[in-house]
Coordinates of C-alpha atoms in Angstrom, one line a residue:
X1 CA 0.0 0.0 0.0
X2 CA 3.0 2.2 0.9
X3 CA 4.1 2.4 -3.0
X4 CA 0.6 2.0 -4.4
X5 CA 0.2 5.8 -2.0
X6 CA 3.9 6.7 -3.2
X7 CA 3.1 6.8 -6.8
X8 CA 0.4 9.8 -6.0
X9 CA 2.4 11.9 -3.6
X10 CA 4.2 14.3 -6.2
X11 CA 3.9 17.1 -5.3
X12 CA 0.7 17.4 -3.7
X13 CA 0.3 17.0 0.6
X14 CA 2.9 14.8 1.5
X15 CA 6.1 13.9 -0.6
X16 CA 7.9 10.1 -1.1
X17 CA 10.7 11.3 1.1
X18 CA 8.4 11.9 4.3
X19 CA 6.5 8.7 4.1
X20 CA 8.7 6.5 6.7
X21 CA 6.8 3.0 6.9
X22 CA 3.6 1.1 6.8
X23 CA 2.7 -1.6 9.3
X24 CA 0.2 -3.2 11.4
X25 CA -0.1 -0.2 13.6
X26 CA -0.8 2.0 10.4
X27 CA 1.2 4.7 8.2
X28 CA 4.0 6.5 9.6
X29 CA 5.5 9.9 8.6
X30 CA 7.9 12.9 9.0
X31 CA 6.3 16.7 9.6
X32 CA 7.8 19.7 10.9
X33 CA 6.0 21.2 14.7
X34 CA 6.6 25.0 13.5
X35 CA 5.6 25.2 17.4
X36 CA 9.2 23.8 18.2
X37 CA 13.1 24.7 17.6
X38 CA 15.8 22.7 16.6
X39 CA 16.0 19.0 15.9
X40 CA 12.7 19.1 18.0
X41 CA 10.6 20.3 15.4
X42 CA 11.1 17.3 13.0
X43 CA 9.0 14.8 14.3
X44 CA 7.3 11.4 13.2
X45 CA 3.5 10.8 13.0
X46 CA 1.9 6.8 13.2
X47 CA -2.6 7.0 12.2
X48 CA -4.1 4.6 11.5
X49 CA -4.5 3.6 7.2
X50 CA -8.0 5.1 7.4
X51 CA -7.4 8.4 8.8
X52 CA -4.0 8.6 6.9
X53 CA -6.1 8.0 3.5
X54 CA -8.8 10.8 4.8
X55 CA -6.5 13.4 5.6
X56 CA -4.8 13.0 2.5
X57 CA -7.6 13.6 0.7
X58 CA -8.7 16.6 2.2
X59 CA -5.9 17.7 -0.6
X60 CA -7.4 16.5 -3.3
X61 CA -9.3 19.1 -5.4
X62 CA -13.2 18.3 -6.6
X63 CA -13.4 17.7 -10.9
X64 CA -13.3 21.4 -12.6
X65 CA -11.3 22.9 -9.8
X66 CA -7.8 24.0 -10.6
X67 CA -5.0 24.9 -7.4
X68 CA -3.5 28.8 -7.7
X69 CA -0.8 30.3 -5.0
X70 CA -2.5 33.2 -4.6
X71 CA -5.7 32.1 -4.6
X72 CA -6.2 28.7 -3.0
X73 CA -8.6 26.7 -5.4
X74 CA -11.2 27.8 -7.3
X75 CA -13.9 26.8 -10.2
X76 CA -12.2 26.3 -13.5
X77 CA -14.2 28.7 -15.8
X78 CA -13.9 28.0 -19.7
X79 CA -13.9 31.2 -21.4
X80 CA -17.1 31.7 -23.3
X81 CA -16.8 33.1 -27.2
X82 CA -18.5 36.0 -27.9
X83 CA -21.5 35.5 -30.1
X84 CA -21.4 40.0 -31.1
X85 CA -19.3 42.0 -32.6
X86 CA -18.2 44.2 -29.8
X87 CA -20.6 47.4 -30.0
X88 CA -23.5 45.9 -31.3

């Protein structure tokens, strides 16, 4: 399961490199506590498979959504030709 989830983590919530194991006890990974200093702040997390798959896909956008930096996420809006001749 850990390189079936592997294969989907470019570049979206969590990256290959921070995804330490999978076991009986569930998935473990690396995240920074910006709360914390030092070697302190890099710590590892253990959920369960469930809640490791649900919070992951809080990330994932709905169909005709597109992800901006400035603006978070937003509907994906085709632009619609103009049927008149400006002026008319």
């Amino acid at each position: 399961m850990l390189a079936y989830l592997a294969r989907y983590t470019h570049r979206v919530a969590i990256s290959n490199s921070r995804l330490v194991a999978l076991d009986v006890r569930g998935v473990t990974f690396r995240y920074k506590d910006y709360r914390r200093n030092g070697q302190a702040r890099y710590r590892t997390m253990t959920l369960s498979a469930d809640e490791f798959i649900r919070r992951f896909l809080l990330h994932v956008l709905p169909n005709g959504f597109i992800a901006s930096a400035t603006t978070g996420c937003s509907p994906a809006r085709a632009a619609k030709p103009t049927s008149r001749a400006p002026g008319s």
